[in-house]
Tab-separated table of C-alpha atoms in Angstrom:
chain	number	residue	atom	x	y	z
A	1	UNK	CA	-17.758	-15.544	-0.271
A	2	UNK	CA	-20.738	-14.120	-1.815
A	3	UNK	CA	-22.088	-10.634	-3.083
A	4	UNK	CA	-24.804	-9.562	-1.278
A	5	UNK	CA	-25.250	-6.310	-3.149
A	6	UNK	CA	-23.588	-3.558	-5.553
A	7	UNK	CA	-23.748	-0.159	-4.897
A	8	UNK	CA	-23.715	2.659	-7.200
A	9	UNK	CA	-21.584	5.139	-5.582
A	10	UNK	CA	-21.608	7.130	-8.976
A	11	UNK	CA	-21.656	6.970	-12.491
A	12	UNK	CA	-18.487	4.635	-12.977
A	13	UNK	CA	-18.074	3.392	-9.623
A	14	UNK	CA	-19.821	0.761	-6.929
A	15	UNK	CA	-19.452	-0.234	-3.767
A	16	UNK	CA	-19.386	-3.840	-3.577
A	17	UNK	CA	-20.861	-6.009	-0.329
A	18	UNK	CA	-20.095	-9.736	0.674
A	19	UNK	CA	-21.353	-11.753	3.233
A	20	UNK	CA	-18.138	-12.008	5.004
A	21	UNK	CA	-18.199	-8.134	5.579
A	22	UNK	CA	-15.239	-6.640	3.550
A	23	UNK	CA	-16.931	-3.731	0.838
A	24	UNK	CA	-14.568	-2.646	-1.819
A	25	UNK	CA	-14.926	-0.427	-4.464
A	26	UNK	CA	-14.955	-1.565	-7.872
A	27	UNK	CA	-15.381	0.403	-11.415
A	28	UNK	CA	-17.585	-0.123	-13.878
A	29	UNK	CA	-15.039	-1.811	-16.374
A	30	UNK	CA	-13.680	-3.999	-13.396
A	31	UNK	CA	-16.761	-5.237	-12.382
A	32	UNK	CA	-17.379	-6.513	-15.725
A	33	UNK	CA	-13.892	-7.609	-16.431
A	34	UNK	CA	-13.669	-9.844	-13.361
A	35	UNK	CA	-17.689	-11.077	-13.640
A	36	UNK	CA	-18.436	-9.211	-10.435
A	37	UNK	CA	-22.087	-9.341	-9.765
A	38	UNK	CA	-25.115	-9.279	-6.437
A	39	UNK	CA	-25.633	-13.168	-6.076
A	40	UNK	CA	-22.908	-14.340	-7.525
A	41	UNK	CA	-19.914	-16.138	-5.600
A	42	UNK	CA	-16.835	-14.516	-5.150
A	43	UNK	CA	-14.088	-17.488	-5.114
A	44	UNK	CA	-10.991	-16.934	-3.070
A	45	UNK	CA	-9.333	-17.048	-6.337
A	46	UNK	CA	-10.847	-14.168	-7.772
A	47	UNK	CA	-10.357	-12.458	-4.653
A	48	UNK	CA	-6.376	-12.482	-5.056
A	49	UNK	CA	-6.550	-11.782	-8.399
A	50	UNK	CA	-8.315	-8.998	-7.922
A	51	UNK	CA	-6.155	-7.979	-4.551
A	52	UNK	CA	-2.831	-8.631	-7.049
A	53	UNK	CA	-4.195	-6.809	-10.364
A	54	UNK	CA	-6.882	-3.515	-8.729
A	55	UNK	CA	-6.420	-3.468	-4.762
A	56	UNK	CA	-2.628	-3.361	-4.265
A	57	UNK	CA	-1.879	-0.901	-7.040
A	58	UNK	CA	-4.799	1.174	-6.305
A	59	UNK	CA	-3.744	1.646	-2.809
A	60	UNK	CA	-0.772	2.590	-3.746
A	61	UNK	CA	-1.583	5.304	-6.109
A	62	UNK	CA	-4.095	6.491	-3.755
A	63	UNK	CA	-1.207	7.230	-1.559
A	64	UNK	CA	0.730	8.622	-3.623
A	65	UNK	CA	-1.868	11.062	-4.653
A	66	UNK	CA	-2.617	12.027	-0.902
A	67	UNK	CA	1.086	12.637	0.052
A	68	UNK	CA	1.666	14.762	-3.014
A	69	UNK	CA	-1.124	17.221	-1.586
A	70	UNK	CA	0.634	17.445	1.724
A	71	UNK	CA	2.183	15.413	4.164
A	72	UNK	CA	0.110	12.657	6.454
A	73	UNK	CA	0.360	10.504	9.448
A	74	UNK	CA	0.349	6.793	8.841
A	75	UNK	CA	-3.304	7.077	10.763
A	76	UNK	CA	-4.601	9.892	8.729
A	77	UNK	CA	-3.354	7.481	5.582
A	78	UNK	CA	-4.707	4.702	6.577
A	79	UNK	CA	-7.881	5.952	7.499
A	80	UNK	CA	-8.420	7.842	4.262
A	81	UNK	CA	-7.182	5.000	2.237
A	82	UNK	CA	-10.022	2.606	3.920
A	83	UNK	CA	-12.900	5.191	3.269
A	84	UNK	CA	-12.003	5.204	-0.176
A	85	UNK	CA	-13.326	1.404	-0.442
A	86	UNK	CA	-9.915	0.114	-0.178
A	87	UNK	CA	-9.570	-3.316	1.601
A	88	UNK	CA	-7.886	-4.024	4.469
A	89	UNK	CA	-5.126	-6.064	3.092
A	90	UNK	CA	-4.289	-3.706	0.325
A	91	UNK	CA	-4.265	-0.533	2.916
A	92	UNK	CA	-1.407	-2.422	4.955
A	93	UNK	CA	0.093	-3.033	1.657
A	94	UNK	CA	0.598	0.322	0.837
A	95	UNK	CA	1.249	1.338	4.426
A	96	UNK	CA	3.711	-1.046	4.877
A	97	UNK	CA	5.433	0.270	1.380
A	98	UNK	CA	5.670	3.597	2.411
A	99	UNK	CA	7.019	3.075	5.855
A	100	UNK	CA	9.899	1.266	3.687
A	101	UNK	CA	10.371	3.712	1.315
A	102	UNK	CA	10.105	6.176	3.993
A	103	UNK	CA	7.245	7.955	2.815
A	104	UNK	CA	5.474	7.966	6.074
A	105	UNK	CA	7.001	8.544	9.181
A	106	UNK	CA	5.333	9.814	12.114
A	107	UNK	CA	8.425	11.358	13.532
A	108	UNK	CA	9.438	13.216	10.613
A	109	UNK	CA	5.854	14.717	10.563
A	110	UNK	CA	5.651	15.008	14.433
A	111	UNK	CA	8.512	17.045	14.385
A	112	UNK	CA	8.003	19.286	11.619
A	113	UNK	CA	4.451	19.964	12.208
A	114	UNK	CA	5.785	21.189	15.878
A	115	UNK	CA	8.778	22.708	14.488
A	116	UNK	CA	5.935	24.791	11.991
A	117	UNK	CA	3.209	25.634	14.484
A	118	UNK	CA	5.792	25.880	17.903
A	119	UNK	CA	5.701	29.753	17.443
A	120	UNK	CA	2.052	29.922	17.813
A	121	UNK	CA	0.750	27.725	19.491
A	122	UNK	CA	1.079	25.976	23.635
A	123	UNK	CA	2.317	22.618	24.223
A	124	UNK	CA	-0.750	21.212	25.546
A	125	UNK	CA	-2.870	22.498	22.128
A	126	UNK	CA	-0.028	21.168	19.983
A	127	UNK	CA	-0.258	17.934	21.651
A	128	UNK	CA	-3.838	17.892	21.073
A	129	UNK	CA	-3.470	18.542	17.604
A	130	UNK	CA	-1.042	15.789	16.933
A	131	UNK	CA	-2.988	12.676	18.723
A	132	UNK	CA	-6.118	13.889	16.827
A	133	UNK	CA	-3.928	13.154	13.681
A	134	UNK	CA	-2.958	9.546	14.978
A	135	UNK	CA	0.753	10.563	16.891
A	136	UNK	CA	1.035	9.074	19.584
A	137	UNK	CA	1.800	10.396	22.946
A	138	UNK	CA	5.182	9.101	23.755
A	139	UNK	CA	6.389	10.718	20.129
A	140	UNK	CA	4.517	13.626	20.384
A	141	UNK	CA	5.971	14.370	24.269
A	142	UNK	CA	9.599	13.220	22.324
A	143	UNK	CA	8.824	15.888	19.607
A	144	UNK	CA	7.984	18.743	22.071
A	145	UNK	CA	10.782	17.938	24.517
A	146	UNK	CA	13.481	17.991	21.352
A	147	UNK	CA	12.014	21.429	20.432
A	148	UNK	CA	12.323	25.132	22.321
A	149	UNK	CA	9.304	26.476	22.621
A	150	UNK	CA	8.519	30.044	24.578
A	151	UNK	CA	5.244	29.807	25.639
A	152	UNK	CA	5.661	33.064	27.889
A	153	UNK	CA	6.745	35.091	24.641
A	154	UNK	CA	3.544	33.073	22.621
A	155	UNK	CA	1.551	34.784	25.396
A	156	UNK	CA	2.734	38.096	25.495
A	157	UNK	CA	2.356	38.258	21.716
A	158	UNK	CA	-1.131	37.058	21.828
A	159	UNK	CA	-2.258	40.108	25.076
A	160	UNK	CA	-0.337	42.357	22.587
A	161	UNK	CA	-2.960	41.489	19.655
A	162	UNK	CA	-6.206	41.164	22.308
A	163	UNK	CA	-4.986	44.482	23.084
A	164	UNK	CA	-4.385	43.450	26.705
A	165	UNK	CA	-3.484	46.439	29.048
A	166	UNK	CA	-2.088	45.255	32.554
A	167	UNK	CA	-2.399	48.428	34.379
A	168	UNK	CA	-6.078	49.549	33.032
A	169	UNK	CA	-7.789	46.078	32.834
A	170	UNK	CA	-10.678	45.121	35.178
A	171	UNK	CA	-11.260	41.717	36.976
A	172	UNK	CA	-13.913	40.605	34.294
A	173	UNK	CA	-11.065	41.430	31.176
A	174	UNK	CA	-8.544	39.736	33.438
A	175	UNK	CA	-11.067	36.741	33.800
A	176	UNK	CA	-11.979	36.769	29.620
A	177	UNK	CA	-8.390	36.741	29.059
A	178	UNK	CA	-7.535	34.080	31.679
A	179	UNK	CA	-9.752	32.177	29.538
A	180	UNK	CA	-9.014	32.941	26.334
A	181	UNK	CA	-5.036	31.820	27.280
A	182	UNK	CA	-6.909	28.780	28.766
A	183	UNK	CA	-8.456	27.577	26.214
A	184	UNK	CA	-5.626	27.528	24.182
A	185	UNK	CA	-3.428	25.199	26.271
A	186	UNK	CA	-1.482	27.829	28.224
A	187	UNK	CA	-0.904	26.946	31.703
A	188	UNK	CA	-2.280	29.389	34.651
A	189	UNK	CA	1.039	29.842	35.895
A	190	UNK	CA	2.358	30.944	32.645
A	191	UNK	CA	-0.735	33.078	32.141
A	192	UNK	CA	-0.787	34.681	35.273
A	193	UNK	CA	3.010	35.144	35.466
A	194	UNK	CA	2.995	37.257	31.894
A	195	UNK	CA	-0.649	38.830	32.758
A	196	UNK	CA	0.537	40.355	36.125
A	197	UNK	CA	4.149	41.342	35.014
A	198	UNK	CA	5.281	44.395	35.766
A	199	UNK	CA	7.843	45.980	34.106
């Protein structure tokens, strides 16, 4: 294949572009080290070495790094490994070594992150929240199901902060609050079942 361009991203590293489409980012040193410049051809070879010796180890460390700040989906990894001008073959790499070492698992995080946020928050928003982080929505429903969550008591703790007052609110605070409980994945029966309790 052959480089099209180099990018300065900053002042030690570039974003290499071939003709065959794959960018990866390079630093200064390797670009130099490995005779990496625009024009010049970038032998199959070359590309190994550089997969075996940069790519592969990078990836790894990168991943390393990110779990260390907090815990990820395999998604949310491999996502964040690819925008940071890792190639293709060494983001599977590293996925594929931390699925064996067990550093990623969706279902660990699934259920902790509902475990963690169950107390505060509906089924439908926690849901929500886990596809949007690459779950998907058989093991999120698994997750959800395996866990207790009161939704009723979620709701009567969140009229309680709002202030709520069943006996002295009007039909436009009823509606705002209706709404409020909406938008947060509560279901209307549940809302209107705690909203027009009497006790």
């Amino acid at each position: 294949m052959r480089i099209v361009s180099i990018e300065p991203l900053d002042r030690k590293k570039s974003r290499v572009l071939t003709d065959e489409g794959p960018a990866f980012v390079l630093c200064s040193g390797e670009l130099k080290t490995y005779g990496i410049e625009a024009g010049g051809e970038l032998t199959e070879e070359k590309y190994e070495l550089l997969m075996r010796e940069v790519f592969f180890r990078r990836a790894r460390e990168r991943m390393f790094r990110l779990l260390k700040a907090s815990d990820k989906t395999e998604a949310e990894l491999r996502r964040k490994l690819a925008d940071g001008g890792c190639p293709a073959e060494a983001v599977e790499a590293a996925i594929a070594f931390g699925k064996e070492k067990r550093y990623i698992d969706d279902r660990r995080y699934a259920q902790n992150y509902v475990e963690y946020h169950g107390s505060t928050k509906s089924r439908r928003q926690l849901a929500a929240e886990l596809a949007s982080r690459g779950i998907s929505r058989e093991l999120a429903q698994e997750c959800l199901e395996e866990t207790e969550l009161d939704e009723r008591a979620q709701i009567e703790r969140l009229l309680k902060k709002r202030g709520y007052d069943r006996d002295q609110a009007d039909q436009k605070e009823q509606q705002k609050t209706m709404a409020f409980l909406s938008r947060r994945g509560f279901s209307y029966e549940a809302i209107l079942d705690i909203m027009h309790k009497k006790y």
